[in-house]
Short mmCIF file of C-alpha atoms in Angstrom, two decimals:
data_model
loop_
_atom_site.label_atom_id
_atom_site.label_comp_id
_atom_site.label_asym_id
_atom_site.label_seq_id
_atom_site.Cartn_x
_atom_site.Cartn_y
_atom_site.Cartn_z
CA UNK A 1 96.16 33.34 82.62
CA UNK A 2 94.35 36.30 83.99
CA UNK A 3 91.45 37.63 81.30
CA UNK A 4 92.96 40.59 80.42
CA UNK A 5 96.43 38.89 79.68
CA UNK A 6 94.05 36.63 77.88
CA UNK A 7 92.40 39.03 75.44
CA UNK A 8 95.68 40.66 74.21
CA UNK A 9 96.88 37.76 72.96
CA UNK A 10 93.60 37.34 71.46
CA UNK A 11 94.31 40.76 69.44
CA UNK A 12 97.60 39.53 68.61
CA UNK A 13 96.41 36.35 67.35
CA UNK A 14 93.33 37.66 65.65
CA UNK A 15 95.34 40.83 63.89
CA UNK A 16 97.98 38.06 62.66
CA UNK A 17 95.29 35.90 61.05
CA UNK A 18 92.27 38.15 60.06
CA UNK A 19 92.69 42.01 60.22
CA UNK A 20 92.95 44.21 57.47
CA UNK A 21 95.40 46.15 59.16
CA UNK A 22 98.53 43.68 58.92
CA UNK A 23 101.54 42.67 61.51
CA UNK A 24 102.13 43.73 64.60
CA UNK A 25 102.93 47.05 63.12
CA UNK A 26 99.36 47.42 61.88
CA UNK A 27 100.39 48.24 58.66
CA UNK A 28 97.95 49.10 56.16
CA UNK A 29 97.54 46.91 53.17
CA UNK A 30 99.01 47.51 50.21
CA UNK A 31 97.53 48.11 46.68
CA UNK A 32 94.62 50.00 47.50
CA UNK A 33 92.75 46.50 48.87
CA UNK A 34 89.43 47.19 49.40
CA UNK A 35 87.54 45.16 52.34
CA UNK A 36 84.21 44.64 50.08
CA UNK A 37 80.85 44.01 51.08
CA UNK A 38 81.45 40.61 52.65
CA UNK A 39 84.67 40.91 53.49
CA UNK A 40 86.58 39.68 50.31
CA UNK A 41 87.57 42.18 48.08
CA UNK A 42 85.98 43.28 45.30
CA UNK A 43 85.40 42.02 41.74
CA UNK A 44 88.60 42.96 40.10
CA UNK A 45 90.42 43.24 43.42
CA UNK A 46 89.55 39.98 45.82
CA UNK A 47 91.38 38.98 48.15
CA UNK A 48 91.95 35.37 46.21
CA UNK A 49 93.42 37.71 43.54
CA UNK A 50 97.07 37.09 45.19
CA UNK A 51 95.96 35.24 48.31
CA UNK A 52 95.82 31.25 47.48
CA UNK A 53 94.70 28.04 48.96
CA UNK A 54 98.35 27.59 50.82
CA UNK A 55 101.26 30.23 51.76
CA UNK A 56 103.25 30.63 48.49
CA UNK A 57 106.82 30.83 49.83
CA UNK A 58 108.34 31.86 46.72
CA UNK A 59 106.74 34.87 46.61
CA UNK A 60 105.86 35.99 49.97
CA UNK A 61 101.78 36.09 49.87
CA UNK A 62 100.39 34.77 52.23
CA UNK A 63 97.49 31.87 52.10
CA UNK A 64 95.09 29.70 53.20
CA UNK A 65 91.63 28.27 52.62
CA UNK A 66 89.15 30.72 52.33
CA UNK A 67 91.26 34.12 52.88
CA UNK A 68 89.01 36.81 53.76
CA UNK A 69 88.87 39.81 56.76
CA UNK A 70 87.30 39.55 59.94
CA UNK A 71 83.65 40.86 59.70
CA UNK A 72 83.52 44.81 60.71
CA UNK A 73 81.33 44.30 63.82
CA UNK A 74 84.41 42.21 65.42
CA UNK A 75 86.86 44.78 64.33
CA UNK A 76 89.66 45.01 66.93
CA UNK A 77 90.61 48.41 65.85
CA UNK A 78 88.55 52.43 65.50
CA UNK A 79 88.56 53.63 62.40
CA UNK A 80 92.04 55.92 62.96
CA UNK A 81 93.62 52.51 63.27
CA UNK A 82 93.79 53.14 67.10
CA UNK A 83 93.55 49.63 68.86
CA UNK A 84 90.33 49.28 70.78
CA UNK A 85 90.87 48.27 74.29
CA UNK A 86 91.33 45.02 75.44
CA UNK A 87 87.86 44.80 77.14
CA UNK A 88 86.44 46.30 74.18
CA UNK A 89 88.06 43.35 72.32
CA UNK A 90 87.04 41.19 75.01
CA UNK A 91 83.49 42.13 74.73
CA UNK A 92 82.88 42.53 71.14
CA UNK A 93 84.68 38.80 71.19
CA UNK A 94 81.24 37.42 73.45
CA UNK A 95 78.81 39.59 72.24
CA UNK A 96 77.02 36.87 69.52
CA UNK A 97 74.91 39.94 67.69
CA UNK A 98 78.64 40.87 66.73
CA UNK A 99 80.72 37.59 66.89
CA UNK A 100 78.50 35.74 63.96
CA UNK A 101 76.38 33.80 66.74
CA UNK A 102 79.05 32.01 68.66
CA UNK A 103 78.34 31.07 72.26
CA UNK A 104 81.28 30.34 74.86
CA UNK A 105 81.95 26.39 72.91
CA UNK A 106 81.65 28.37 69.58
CA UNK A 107 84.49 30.69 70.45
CA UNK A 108 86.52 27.83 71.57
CA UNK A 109 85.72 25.53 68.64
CA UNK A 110 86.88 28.36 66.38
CA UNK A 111 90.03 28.74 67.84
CA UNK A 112 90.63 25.20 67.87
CA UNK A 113 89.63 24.39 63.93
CA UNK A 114 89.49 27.38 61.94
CA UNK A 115 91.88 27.09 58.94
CA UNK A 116 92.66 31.10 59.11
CA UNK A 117 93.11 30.89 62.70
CA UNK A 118 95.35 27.63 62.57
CA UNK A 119 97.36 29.90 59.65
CA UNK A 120 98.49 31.90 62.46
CA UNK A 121 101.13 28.90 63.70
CA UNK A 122 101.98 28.21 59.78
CA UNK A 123 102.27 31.95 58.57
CA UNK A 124 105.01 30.98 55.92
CA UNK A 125 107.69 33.36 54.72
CA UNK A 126 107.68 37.32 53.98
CA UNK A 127 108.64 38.03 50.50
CA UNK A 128 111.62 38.68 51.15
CA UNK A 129 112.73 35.19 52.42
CA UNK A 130 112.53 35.54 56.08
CA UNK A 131 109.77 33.66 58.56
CA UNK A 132 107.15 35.41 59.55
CA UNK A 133 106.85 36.37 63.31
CA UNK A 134 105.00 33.07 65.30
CA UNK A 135 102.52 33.92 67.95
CA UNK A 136 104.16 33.97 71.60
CA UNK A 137 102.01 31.00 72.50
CA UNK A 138 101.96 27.46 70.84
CA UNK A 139 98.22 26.38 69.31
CA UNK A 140 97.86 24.03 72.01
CA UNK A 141 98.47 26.83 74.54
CA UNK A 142 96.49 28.78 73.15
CA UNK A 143 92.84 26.31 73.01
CA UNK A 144 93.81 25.65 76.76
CA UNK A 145 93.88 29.11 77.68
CA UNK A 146 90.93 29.58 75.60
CA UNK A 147 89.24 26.30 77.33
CA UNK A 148 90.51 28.15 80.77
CA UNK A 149 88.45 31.56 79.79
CA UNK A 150 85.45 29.62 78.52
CA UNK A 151 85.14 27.53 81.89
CA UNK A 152 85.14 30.89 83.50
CA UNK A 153 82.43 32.34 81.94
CA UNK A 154 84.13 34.61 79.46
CA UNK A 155 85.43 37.29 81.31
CA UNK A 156 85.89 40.45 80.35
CA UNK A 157 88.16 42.96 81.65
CA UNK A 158 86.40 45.71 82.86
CA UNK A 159 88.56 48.87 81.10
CA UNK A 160 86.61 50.83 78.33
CA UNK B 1 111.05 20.99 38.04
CA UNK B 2 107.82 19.82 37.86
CA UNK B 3 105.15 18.89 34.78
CA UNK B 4 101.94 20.78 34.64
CA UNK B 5 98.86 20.77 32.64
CA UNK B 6 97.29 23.69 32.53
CA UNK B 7 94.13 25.00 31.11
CA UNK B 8 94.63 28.03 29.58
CA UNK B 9 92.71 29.75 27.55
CA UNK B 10 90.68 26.72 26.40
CA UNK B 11 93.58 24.47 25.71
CA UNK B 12 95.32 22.32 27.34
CA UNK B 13 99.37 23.00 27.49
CA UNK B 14 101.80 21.26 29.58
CA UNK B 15 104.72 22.69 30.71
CA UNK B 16 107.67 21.96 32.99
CA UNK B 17 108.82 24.07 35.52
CA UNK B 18 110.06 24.94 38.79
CA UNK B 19 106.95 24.62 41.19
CA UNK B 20 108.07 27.78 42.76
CA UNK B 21 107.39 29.61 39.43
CA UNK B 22 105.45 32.38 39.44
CA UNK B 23 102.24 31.65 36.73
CA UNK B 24 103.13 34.96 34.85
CA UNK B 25 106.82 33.84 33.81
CA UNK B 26 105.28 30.42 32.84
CA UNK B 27 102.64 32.39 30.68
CA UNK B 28 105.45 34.72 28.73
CA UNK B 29 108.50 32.57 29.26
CA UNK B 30 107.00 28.95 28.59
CA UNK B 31 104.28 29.20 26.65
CA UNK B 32 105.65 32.81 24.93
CA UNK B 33 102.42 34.52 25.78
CA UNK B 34 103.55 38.02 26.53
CA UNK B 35 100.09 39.88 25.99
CA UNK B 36 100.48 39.25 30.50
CA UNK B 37 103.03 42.46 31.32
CA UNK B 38 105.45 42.44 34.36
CA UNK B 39 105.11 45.88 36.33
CA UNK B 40 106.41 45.24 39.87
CA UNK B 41 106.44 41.51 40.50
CA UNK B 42 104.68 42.15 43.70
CA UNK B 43 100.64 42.21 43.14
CA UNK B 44 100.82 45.87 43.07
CA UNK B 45 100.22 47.55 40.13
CA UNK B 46 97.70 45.23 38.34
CA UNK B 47 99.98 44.57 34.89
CA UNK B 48 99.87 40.98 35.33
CA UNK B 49 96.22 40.59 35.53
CA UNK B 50 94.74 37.37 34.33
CA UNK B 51 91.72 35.01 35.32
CA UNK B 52 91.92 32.03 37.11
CA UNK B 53 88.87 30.16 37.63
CA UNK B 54 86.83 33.59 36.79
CA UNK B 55 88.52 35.41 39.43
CA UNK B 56 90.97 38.31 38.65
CA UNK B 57 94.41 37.22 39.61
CA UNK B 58 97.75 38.64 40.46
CA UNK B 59 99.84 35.95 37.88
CA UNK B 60 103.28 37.79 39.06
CA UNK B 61 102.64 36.54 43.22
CA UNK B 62 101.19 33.13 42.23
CA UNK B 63 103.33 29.96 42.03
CA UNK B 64 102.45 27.36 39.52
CA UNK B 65 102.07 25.10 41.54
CA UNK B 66 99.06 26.78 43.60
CA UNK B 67 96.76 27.21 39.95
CA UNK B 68 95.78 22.95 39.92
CA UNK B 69 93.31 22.21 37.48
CA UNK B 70 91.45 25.75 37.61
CA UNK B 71 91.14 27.53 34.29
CA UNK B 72 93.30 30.73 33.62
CA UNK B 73 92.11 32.97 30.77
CA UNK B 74 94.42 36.13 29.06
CA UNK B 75 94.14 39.08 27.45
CA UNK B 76 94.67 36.44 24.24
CA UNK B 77 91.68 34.43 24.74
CA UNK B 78 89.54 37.46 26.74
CA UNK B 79 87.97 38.15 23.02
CA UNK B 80 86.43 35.41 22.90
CA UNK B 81 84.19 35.98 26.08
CA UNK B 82 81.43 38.26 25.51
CA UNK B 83 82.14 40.37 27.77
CA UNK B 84 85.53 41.07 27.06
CA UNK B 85 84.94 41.35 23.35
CA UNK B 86 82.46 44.15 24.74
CA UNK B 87 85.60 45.52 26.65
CA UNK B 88 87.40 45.34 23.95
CA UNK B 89 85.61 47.00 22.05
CA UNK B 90 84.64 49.97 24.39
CA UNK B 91 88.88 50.35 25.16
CA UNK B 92 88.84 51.12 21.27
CA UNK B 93 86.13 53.06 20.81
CA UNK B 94 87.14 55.00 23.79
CA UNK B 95 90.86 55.80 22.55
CA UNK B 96 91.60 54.49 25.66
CA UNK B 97 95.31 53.50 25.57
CA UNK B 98 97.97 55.18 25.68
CA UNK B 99 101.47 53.46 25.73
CA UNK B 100 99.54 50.78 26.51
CA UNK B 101 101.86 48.74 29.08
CA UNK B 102 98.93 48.27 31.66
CA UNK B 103 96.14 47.80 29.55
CA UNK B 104 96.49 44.03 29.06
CA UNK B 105 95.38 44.17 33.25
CA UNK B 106 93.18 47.05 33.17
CA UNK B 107 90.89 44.91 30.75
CA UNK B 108 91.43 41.51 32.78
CA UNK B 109 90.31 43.38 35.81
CA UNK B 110 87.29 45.56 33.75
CA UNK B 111 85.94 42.54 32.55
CA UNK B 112 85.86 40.55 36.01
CA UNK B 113 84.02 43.92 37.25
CA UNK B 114 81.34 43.81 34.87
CA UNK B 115 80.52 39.98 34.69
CA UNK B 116 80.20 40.83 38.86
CA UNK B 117 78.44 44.42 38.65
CA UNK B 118 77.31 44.41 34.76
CA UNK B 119 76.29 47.98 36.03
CA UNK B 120 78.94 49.79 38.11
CA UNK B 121 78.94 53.22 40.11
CA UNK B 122 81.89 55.24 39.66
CA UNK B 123 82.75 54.10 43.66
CA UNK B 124 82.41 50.25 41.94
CA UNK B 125 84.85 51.07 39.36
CA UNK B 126 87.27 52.92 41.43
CA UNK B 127 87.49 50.51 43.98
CA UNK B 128 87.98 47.53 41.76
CA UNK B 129 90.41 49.19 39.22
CA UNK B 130 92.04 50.76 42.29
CA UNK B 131 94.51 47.99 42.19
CA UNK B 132 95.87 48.22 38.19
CA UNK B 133 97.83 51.64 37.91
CA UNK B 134 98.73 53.21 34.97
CA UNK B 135 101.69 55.77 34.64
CA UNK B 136 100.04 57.23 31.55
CA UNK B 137 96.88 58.62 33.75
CA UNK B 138 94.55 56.75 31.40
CA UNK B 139 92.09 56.52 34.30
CA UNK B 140 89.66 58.70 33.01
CA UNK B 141 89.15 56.91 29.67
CA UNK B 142 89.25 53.74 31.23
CA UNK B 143 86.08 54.93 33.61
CA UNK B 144 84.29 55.83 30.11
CA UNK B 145 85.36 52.66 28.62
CA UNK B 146 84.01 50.68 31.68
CA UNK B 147 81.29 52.86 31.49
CA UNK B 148 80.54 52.47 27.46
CA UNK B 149 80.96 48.28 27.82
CA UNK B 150 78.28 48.71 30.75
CA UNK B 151 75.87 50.33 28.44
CA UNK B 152 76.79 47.75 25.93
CA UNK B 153 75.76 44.94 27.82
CA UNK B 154 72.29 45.72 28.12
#
């Protein structure tokens, strides 16, 4: 899987299981969710307010351990909402002042084991019964490609 | 169906429900606590404000079976916190109800603001109250009220 092929399904998979904007639609949040200081919410207003330990099927919120926003500095997205490019994703994904400190087997380790990533294959159901939308790749599929980009040295298409 | 012990409010009270079961129907249908208001039944108006382990929490969106052993407190057992008797207060002194519906929320999520920022900015409170809405436009005594509590709690 070429690198640039590579980093949009990164943005997919990264808007699915951390972005504030939600979907594939980049929706907005509802509610008038506030992203917080650290990512969280707000006192009053966190994200744990609706967002639980585990997906809560009856109602349609979505959950998982720890549920919280991607940190700004790896935002995928300007501030009109616009998506950034996918080498702009690509390098803001490697660039560890940005990406909390991960090197190349960070990156990959996170894909592999981290709960909100993982959430991305067990998304659970909208509230209004119906699945939500699986990524185009199994989890598997996508740690190998991962594995694939790391053993290449991170490469980043060279777009803005 | 399912039995549950919950903590609520200091006591202990078992129930037996449907795990699906959002916690606000058990609150008002099971244990007939209806102080916790339905608005919209999906997380987005703020009626159904409660605490659950300390954090304010949408009880409409929340199965049951999700809350485990973490306590939930109400607007019935809010009083006997000191900050919410402070909130209490203040939403008194203030005048700040109107028909009142919200309010039950708007306190839930006023106290859970204050124990967090016991001295908020106006941007503090409007971003944490953002989420409870009130079709009476009681927003402006509710910023007092917040305001007032905050002074209270010195």
């Amino acid at each position: 899987m070429g690198a640039g092929v590579f980093s949009l399904d990164f943005a997919t998979l990264h808007q699915l299981s951390h972005s504030h904007n939600l979907s594939a639609a980049r929706h907005r949040h509802f509610a008038n969710v506030i992203r917080g200081p650290a990512g969280k919410g707000v006192p009053g207003l966190n994200c744990v307010s609706c967002h639980q330990s585990e997906n809560a099927d009856s109602t349609g919120v979505p959950g998982g351990s720890n549920w919280h926003l991607a940190p700004l500095s790896m935002r995928w997205q300007d501030t009109n909402d616009r998506p950034l490019s996918s080498g702009a994703v690509c390098r803001a994904l490697v660039d560890r002042s940005r990406n909390n400190g991960l090197n190349a087997s960070g990156l990959l380790k996170h894909h592999e084991e981290e709960p909100l990533v993982l959430w991305a294959w067990n998304p659970g159901r909208r509230p209004d019964g119906t699945m939500r939308t699986l990524p185009p790749l199994t989890h598997a599929e996508f740690v190998a490609a991962t594995r694939t980009w790391v053993d290449a040295g991170t490469p980043c298409p060279r777009a803005r | 169906m399912a039995t549950y012990q919950l903590n609520v409010n200091g006591q202990s009270r078992q129930v037996n429900v449907d795990p699906s079961t959002p916690l606000l129907w058990v609150l008002r249908e099971e244990l007939k606590m209806t102080g916790t208001k339905y608005g919209c039944g999906i997380s987005a108006c703020g009626a159904c404000t409660v605490h659950v382990d300390g954090i304010a929490t949408r009880s409409c969106v929340v199965p049951v079976s999700l809350v485990g052993d973490r306590p939930i407190v109400t607007i019935e057992g809010i009083g006997t916190d000191a900050v919410g008797r402070v909130v209490q207060e203040a939403w008194i002194e203030r005048d700040v109800v109107q028909c009142g519906y919200c309010q039950s929320g708007q306190i839930m999520s006023a106290v859970a603001l204050l124990k967090a920022t016991p001295k908020p900015t106006d941007m503090n409170i409007e971003e944490s109250m953002g989420g409870n809405l009130c079709r009476c436009a009681t927003y402006v005594r509710i910023r007092e009220a917040i305001k007032s509590a905050s002074e209270q709690l010195k």
